[in-house]
mmCIF file of C-alpha atoms and ligand atoms in Angstrom:
data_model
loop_
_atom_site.group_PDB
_atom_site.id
_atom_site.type_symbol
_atom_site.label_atom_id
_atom_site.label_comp_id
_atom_site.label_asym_id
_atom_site.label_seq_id
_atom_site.Cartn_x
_atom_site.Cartn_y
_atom_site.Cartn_z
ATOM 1 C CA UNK A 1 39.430 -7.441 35.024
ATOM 2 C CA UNK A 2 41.734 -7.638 31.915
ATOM 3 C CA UNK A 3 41.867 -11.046 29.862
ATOM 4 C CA UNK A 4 45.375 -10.792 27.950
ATOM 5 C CA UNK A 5 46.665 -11.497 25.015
ATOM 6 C CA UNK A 6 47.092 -15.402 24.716
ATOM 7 C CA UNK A 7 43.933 -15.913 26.617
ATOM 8 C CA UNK A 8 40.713 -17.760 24.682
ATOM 9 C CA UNK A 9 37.168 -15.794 23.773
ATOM 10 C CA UNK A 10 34.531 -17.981 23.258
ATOM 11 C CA UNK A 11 31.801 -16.985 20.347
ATOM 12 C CA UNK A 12 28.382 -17.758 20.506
ATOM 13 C CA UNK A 13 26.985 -18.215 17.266
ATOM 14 C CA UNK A 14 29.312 -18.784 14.040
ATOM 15 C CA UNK A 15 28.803 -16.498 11.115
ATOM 16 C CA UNK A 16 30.129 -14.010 9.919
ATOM 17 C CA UNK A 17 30.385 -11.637 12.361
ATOM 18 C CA UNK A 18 31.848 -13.941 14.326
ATOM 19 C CA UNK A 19 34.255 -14.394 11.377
ATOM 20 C CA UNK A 20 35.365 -10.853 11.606
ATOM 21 C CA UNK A 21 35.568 -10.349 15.318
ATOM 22 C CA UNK A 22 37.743 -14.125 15.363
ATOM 23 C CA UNK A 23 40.439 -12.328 12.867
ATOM 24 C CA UNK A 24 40.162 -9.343 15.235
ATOM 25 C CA UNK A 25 40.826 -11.423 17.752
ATOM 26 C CA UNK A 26 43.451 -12.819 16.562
ATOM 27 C CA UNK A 27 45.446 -9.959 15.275
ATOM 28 C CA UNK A 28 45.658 -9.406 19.104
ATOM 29 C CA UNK A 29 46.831 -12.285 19.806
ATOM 30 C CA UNK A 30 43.784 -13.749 21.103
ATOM 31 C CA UNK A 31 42.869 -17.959 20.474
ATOM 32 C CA UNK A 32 38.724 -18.077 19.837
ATOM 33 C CA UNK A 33 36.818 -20.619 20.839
ATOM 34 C CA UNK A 34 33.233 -20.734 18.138
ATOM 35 C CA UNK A 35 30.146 -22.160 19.469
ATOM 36 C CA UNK A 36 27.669 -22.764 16.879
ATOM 37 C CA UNK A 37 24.896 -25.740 15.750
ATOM 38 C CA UNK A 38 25.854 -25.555 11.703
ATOM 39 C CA UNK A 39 28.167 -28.292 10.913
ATOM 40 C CA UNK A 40 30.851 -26.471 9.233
ATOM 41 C CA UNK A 41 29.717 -22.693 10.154
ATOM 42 C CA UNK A 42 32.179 -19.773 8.345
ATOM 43 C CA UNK A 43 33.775 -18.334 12.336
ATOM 44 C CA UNK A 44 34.793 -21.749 12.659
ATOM 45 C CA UNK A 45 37.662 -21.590 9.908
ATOM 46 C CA UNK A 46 38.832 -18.807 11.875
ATOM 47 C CA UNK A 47 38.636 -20.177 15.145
ATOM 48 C CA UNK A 48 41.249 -22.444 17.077
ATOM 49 C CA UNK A 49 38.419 -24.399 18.689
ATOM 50 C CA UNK A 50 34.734 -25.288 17.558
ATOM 51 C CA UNK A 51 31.970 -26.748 19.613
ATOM 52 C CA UNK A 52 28.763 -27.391 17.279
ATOM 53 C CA UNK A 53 25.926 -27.710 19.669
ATOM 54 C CA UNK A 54 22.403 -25.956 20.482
ATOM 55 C CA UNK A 55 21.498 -22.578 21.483
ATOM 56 C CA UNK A 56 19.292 -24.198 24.143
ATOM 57 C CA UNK A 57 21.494 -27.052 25.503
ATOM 58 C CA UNK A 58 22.801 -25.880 29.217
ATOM 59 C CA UNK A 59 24.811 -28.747 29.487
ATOM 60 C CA UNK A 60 26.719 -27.859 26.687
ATOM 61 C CA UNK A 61 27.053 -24.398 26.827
ATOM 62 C CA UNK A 62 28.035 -24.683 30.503
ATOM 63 C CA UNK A 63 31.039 -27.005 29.206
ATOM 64 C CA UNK A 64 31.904 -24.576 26.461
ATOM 65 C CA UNK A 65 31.997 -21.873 28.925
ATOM 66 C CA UNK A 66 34.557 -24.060 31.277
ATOM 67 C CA UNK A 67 36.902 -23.746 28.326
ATOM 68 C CA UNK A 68 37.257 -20.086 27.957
ATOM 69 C CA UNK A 69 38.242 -16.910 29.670
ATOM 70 C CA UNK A 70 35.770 -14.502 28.702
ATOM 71 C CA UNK A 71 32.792 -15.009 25.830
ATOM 72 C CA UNK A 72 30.780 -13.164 23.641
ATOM 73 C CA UNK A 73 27.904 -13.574 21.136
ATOM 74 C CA UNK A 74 27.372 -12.552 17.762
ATOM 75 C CA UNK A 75 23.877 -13.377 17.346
ATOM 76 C CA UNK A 76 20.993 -11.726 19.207
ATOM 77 C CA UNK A 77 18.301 -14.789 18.592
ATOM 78 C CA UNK A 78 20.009 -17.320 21.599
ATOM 79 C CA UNK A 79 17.451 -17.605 24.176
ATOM 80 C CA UNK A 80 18.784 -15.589 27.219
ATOM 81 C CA UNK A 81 17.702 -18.229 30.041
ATOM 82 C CA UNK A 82 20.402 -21.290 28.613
ATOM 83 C CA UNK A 83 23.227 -18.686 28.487
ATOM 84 C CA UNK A 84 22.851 -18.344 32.016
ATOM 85 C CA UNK A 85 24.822 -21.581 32.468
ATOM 86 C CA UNK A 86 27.209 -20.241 30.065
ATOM 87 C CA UNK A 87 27.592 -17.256 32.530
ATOM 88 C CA UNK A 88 28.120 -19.484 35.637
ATOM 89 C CA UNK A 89 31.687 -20.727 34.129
ATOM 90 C CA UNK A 90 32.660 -17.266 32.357
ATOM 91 C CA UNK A 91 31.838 -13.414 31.939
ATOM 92 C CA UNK A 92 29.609 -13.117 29.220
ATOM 93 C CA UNK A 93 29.543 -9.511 27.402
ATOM 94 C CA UNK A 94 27.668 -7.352 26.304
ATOM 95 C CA UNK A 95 25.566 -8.119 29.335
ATOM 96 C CA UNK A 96 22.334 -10.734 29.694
ATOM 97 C CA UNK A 97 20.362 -8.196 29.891
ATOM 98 C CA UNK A 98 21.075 -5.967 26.826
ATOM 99 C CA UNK A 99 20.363 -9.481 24.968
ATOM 100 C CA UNK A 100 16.772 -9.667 27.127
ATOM 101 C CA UNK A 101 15.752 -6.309 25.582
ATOM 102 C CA UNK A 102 17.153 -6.422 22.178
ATOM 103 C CA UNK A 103 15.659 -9.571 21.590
ATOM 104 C CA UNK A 104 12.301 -8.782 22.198
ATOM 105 C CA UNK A 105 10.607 -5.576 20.259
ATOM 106 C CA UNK A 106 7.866 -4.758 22.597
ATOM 107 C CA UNK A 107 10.527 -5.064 25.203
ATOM 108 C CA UNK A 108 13.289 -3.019 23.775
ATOM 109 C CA UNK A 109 10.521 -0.501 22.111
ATOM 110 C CA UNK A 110 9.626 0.141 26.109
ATOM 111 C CA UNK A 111 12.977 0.546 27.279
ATOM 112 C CA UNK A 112 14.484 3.281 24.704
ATOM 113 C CA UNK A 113 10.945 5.348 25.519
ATOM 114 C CA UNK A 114 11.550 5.207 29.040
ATOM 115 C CA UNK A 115 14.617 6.665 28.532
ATOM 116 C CA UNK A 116 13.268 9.042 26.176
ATOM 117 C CA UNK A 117 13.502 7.464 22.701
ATOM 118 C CA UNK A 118 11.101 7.759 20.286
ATOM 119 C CA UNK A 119 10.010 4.490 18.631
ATOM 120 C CA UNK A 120 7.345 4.621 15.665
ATOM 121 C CA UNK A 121 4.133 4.406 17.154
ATOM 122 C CA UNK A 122 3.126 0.517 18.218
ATOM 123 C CA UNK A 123 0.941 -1.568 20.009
ATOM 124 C CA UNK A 124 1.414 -4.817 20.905
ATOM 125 C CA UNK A 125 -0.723 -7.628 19.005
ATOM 126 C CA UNK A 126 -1.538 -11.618 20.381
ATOM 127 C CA UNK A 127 -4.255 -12.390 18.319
ATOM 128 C CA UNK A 128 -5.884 -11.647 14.634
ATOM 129 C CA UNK A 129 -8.790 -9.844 17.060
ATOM 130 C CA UNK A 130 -5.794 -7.865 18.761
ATOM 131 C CA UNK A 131 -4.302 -6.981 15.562
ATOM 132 C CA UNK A 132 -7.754 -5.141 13.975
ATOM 133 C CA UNK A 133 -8.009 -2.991 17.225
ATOM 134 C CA UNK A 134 -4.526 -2.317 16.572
ATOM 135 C CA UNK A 135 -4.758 -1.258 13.494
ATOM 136 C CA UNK A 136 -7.430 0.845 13.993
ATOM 137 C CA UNK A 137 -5.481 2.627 16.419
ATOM 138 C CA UNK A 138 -2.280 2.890 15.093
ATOM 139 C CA UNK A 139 -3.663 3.196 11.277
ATOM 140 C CA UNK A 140 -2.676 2.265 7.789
ATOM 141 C CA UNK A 141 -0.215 1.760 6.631
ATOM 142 C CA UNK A 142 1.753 -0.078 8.876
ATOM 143 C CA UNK A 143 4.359 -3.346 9.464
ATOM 144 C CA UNK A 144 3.281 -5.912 11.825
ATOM 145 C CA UNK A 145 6.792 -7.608 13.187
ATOM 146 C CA UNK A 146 7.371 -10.641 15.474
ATOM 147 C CA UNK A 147 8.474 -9.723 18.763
ATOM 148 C CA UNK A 148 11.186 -12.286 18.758
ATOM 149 C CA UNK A 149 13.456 -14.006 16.215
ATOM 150 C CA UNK A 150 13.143 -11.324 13.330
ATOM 151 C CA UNK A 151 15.933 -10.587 10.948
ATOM 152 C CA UNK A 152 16.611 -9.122 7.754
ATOM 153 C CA UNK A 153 13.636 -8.073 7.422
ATOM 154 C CA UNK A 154 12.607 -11.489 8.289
ATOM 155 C CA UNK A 155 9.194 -12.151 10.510
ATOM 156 C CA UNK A 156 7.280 -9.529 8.876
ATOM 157 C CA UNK A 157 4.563 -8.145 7.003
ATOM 158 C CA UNK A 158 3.487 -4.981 5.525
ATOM 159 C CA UNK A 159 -0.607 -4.206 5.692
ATOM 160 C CA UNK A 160 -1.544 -1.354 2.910
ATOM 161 C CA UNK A 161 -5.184 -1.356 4.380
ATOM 162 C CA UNK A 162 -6.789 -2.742 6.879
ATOM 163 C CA UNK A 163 -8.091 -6.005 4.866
ATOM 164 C CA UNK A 164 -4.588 -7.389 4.622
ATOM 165 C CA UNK A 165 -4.462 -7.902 8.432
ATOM 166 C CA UNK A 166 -5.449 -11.690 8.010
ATOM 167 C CA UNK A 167 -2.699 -12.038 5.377
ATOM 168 C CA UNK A 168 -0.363 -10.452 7.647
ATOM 169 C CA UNK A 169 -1.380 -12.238 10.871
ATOM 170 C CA UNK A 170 -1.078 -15.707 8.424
ATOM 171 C CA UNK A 171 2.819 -14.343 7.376
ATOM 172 C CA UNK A 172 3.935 -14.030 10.726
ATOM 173 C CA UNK A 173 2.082 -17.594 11.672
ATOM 174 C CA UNK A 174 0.151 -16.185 14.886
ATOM 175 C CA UNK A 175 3.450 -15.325 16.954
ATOM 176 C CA UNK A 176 3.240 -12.701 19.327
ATOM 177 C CA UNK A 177 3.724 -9.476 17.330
ATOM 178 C CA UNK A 178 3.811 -5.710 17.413
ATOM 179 C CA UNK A 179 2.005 -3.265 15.260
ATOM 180 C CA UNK A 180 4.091 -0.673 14.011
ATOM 181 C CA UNK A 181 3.438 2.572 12.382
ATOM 182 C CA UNK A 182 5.222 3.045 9.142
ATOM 183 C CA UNK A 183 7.399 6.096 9.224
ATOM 184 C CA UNK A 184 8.113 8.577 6.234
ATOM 185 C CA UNK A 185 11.592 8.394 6.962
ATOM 186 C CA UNK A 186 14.563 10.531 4.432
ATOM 187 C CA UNK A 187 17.105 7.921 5.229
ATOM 188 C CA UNK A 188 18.592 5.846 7.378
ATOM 189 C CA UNK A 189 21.275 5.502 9.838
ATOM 190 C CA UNK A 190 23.014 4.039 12.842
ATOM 191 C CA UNK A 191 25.022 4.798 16.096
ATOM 192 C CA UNK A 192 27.830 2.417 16.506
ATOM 193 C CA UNK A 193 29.186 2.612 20.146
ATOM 194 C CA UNK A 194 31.325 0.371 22.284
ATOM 195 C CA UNK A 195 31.625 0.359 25.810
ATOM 196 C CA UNK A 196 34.556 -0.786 27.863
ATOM 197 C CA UNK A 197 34.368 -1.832 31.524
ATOM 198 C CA UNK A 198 36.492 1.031 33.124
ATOM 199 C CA UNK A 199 33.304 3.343 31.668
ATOM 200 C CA UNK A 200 34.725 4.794 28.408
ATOM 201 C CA UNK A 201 32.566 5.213 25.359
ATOM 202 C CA UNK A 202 33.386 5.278 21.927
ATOM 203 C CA UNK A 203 31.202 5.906 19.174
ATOM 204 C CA UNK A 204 32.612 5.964 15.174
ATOM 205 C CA UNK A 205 30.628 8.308 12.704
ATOM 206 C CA UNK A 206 27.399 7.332 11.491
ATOM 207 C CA UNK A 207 26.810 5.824 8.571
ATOM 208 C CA UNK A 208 23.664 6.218 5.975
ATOM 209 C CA UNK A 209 22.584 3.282 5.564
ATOM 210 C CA UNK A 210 20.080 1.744 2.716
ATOM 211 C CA UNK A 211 18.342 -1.325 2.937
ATOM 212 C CA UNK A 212 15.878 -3.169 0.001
ATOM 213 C CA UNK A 213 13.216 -5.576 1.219
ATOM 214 C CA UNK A 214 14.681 -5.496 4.607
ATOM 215 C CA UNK A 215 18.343 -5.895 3.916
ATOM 216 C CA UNK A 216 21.119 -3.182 4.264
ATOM 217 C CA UNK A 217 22.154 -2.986 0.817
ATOM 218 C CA UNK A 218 25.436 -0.308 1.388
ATOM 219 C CA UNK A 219 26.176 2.577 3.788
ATOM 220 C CA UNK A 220 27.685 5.920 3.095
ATOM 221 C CA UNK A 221 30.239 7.674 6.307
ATOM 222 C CA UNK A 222 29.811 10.684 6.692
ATOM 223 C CA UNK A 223 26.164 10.530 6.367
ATOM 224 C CA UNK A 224 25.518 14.011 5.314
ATOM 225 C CA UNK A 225 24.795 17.101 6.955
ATOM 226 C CA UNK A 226 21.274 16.833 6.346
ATOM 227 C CA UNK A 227 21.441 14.148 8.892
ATOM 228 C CA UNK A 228 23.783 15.947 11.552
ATOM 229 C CA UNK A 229 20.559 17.026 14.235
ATOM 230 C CA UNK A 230 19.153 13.909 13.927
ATOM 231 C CA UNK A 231 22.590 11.917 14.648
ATOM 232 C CA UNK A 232 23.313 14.360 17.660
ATOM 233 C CA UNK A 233 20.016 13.675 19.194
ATOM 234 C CA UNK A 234 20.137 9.598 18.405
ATOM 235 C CA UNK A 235 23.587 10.022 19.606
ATOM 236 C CA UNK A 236 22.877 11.289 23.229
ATOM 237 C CA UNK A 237 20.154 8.608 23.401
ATOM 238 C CA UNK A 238 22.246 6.061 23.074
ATOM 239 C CA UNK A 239 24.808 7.180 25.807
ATOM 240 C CA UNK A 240 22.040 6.781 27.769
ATOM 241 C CA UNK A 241 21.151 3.524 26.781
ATOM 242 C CA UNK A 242 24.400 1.593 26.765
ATOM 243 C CA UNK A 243 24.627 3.572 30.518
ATOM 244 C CA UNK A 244 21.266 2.332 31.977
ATOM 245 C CA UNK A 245 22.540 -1.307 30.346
ATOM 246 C CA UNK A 246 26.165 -1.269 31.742
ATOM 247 C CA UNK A 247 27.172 -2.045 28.479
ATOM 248 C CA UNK A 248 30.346 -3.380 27.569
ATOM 249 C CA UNK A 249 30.762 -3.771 23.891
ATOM 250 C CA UNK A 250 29.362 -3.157 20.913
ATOM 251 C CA UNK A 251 26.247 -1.609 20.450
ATOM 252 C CA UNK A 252 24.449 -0.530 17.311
ATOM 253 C CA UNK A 253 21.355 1.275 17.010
ATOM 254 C CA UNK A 254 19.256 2.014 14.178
ATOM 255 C CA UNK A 255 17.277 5.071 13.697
ATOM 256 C CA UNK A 256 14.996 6.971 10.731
ATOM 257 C CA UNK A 257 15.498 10.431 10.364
ATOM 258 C CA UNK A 258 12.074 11.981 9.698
ATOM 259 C CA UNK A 259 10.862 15.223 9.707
ATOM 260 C CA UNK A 260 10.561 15.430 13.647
ATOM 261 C CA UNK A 261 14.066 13.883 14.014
ATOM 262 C CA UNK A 262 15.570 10.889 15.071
ATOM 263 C CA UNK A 263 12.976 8.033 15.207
ATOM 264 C CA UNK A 264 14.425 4.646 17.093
ATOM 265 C CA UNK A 265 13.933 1.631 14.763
ATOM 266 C CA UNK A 266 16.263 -1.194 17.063
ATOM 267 C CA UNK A 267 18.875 -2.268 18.652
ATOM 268 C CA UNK A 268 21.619 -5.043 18.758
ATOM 269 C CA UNK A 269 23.996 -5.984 21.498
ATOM 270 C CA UNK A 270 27.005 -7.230 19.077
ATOM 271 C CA UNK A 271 28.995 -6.255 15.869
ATOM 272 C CA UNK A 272 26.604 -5.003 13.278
ATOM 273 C CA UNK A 273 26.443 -4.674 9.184
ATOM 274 C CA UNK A 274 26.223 -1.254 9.387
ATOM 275 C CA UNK A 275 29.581 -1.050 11.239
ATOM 276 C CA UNK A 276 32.164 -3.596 8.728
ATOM 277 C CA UNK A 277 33.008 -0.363 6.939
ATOM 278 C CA UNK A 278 35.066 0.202 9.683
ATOM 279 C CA UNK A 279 37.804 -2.691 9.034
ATOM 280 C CA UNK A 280 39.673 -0.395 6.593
ATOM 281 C CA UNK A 281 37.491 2.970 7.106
ATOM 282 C CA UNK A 282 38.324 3.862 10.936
ATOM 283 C CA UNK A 283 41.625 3.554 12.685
ATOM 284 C CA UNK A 284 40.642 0.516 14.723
ATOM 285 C CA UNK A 285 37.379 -1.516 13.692
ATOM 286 C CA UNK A 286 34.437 -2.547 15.548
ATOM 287 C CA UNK A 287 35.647 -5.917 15.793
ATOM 288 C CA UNK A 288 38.870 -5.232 17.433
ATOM 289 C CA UNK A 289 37.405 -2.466 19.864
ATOM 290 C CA UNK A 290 34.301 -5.067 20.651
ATOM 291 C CA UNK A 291 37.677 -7.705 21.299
ATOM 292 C CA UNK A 292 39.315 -4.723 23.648
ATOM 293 C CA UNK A 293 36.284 -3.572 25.541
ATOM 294 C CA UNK A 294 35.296 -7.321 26.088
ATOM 295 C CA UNK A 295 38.959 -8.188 27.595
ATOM 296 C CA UNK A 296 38.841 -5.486 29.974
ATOM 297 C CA UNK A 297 41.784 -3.364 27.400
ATOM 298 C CA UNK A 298 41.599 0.194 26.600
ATOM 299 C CA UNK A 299 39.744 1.132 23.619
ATOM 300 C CA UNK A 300 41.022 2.093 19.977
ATOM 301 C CA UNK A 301 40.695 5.755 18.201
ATOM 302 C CA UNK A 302 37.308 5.490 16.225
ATOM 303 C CA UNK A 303 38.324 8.747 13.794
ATOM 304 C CA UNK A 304 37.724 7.835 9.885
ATOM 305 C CA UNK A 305 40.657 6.646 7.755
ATOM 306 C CA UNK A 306 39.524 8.408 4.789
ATOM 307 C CA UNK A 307 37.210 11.696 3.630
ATOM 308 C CA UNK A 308 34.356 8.720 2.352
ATOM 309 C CA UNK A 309 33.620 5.415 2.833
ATOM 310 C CA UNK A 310 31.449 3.121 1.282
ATOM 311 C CA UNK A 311 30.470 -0.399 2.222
ATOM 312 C CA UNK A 312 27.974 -2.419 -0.520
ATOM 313 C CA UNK A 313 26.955 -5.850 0.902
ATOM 314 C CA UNK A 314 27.592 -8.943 -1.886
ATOM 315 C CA UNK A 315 24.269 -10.202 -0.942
ATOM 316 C CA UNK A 316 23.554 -13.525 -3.276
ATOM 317 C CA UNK A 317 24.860 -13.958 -6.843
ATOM 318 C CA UNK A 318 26.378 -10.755 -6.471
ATOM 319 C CA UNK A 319 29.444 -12.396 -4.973
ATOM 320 C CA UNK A 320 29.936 -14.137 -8.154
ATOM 321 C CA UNK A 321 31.311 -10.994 -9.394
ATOM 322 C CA UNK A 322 34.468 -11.253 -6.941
ATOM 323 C CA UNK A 323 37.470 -11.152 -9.770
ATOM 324 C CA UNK A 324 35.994 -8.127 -11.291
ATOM 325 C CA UNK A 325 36.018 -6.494 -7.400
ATOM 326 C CA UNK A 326 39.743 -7.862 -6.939
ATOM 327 C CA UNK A 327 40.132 -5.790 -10.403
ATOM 328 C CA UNK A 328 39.249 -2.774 -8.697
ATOM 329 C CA UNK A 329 42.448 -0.961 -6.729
ATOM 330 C CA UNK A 330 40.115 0.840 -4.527
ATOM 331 C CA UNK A 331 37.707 -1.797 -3.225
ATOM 332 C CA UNK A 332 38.450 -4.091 -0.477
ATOM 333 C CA UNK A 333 36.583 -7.467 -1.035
ATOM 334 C CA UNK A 334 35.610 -9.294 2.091
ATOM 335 C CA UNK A 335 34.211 -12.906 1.399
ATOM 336 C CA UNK A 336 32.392 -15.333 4.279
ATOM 337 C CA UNK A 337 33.505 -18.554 2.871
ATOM 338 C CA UNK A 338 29.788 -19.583 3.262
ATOM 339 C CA UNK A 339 29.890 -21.831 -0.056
ATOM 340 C CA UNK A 340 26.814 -21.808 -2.499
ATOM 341 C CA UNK A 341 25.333 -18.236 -2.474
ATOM 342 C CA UNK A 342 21.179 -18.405 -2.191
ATOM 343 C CA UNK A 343 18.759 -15.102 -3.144
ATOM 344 C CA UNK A 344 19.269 -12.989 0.181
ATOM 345 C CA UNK A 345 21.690 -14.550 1.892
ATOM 346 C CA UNK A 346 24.850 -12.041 2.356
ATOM 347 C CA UNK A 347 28.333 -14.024 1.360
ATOM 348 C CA UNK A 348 30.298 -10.304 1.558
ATOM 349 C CA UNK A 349 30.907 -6.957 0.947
ATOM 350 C CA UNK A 350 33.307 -4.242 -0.352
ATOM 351 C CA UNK A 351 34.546 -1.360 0.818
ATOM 352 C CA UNK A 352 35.654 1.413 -0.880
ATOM 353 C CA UNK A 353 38.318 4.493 0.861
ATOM 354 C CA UNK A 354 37.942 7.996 -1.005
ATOM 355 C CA UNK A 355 40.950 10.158 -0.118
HETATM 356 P P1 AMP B 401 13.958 -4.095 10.817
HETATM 357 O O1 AMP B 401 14.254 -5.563 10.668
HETATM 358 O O2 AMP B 401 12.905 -3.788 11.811
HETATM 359 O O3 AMP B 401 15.201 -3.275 11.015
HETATM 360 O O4 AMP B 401 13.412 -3.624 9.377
HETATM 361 C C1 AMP B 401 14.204 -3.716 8.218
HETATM 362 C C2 AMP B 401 13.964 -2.497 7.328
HETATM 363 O O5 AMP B 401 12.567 -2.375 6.968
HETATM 364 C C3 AMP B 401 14.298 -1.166 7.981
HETATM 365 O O6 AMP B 401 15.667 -0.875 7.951
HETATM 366 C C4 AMP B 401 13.477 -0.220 7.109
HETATM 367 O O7 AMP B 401 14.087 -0.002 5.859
HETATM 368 C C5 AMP B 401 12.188 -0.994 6.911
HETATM 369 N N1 AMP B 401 11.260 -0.688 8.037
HETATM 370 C C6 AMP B 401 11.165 -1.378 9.193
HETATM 371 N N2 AMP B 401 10.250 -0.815 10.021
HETATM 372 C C7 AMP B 401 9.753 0.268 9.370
HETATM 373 C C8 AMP B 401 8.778 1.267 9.708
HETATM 374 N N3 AMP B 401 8.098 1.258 10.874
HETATM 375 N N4 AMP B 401 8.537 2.233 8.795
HETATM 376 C C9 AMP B 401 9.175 2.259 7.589
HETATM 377 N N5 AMP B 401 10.100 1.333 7.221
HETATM 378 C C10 AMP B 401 10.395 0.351 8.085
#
């Protein structure tokens, strides 16, 4: 199948990385249709067409898929059952089911260990009862996270000992959870891959990536030899991931490298933060390959545009500082048009190309 230039891609979900794959898009010579429920959400002043209506409403997402040739998403937390009427009027990638898994910890936790991934240690936890035995298995200390609609650190809590598990079972309000080990990690990084339908599979170098009270703060390509056996191994598992899926797409997994190697942390089926580098740092971005592999077109060279790259998020008041960044000859300033910035909320980034 091959959707060509001049056809329309319908979005699910309207922020920013919707933003960045609708300029992608069009660049290509593609029209996007966003799909959102914020009023004025920042994909839409990209897009040609936008549709502001709920995740859950069938009816409507039925009607927005009518109106396209092929869709996407670019946010994981859209329950997978109303997209199915979505996918009754239009492909959908990445596929249902990489959404299913990646959506759901336990779920997804399950699924890279059958295909042998190594999560952190875990159990799952449905009740403050639940979470003491799990703790006592699994140990302190530890991060109990909601199964579903976590992000940014969002949905969690860390428990020091085991007398903060009623604090922690209060943060997360009683949803169902998992117990998770925490891991003595050296850094952090993540496998970018995209999948097209005729079965290729590119991957761009991993980055390092560092994140502060849940958020990625910036990410370093290349990440450093230290990190080169636990890349190759995190690497191979995720060929065999976005195979078992079928995945076309973009894919991004994040691991820790510990002392034993590469230790699976998650996974999301879209664009990810740890992968915007690539606009100026890689000969064709994540956006534009997730556009190619999506329409059925062959996929762009993923080889680095520079010796280094650095990506810092602009992650509340920090965007304020945008005319010094335009200052700068080296950075590239990307801004989300998002309006008033609020502590945590990420309006941008910068990128910076080292020759
Ligand atoms: P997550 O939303 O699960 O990706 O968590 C956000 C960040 O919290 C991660 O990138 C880590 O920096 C930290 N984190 C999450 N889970 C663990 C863990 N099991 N052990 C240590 N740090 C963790």
């Amino acid at each position: 199948m091959t959707v060509p230039p001049g056809s329309t891609i319908g979005i699910v979900g309207g922020g920013q990385l919707g933003r960045m794959l609708a300029a992608a898009a069009a660049q290509i010579g593609y029209k996007c249709h966003v799909y959102a429920p914020d009023e004025a959400p920042p994909a839409a002043q990209l897009a040609s067409s936008f549709t502001r209506g709920r995740f859950g409403d069938e009816a409507a997402l039925a009607r927005f898929g009518a109106s396209v040739d092929v869709a996407t998403y670019e946010f994981e937390n859209i329950a997978a059952g109303p997209l199915a009427a979505l996918c009754a009027e239009a492909p959908l990638f990445p596929p249902r089911r990489a959404l299913e898994i990646a959506q759901d910890r336990l779920l997804e936790k399950e699924f890279v260990a059958s295909l042998g991934g190594r999560p952190a240690r875990y159990a799952a936890v449905d009740d403050l009862p639940g979470l003491q035995s799990a703790l006592e298995e699994i140990g302190a200390p530890a991060i109990l996270k909601t199964r579903r609609f976590g992000y940014d650190g969002k949905g969690q809590a860390r428990i020091a000992q085991a007398g903060d598990a009623t604090a922690a079972w209060d943060a997360v309000r009683g949803a169902p959870s998992i117990l998770e080990a925490f891991v003595e990690f050296s850094a952090e990084f993540s496998i970018l891959l995209c999948g097209s339908a005729n079965g290729e599979t590119v991957l761009w170098d991993s980055p390092r990536n560092a994140h502060q009270a849940g958020i990625l703060r910036h990410c370093e390509i290349p990440a450093g030899p230290d990190l080169a056996g636990a890349i190759a191994e995190a690497e191979a598992l995720s060929r065999r991931i976005a195979e078992a899926l079928g995945h076309v797409g973009m894919l991004c997994l994040e691991f820790f490298a510990s002392e034993d190697g590469a230790v699976f942390n998650e996974m999301a089926p879209r664009v990810h933060n740890s992968g915007h580098w690539t606009i100026e740092g890689a000969v064709t971005s994540q956006f534009e390959n997730h556009i190619r592999a999506i329409c059925g077109l062959p996929l762009g060279s993923t080889a680095l545009a520079a010796r280094r790259v650095r990506m810092d998020n602009l992650i509340g008041d920090e965007v304020l500082g945008w005319r010094d960044l335009l200052a700068d000859p080296a950075a590239h300033l990307h801004l989300y048009g998002k309006g008033e910035p609020s502590p945590g909320r990420k309006m941008g980034h910068v990128t910076r190309l080292f020759f």
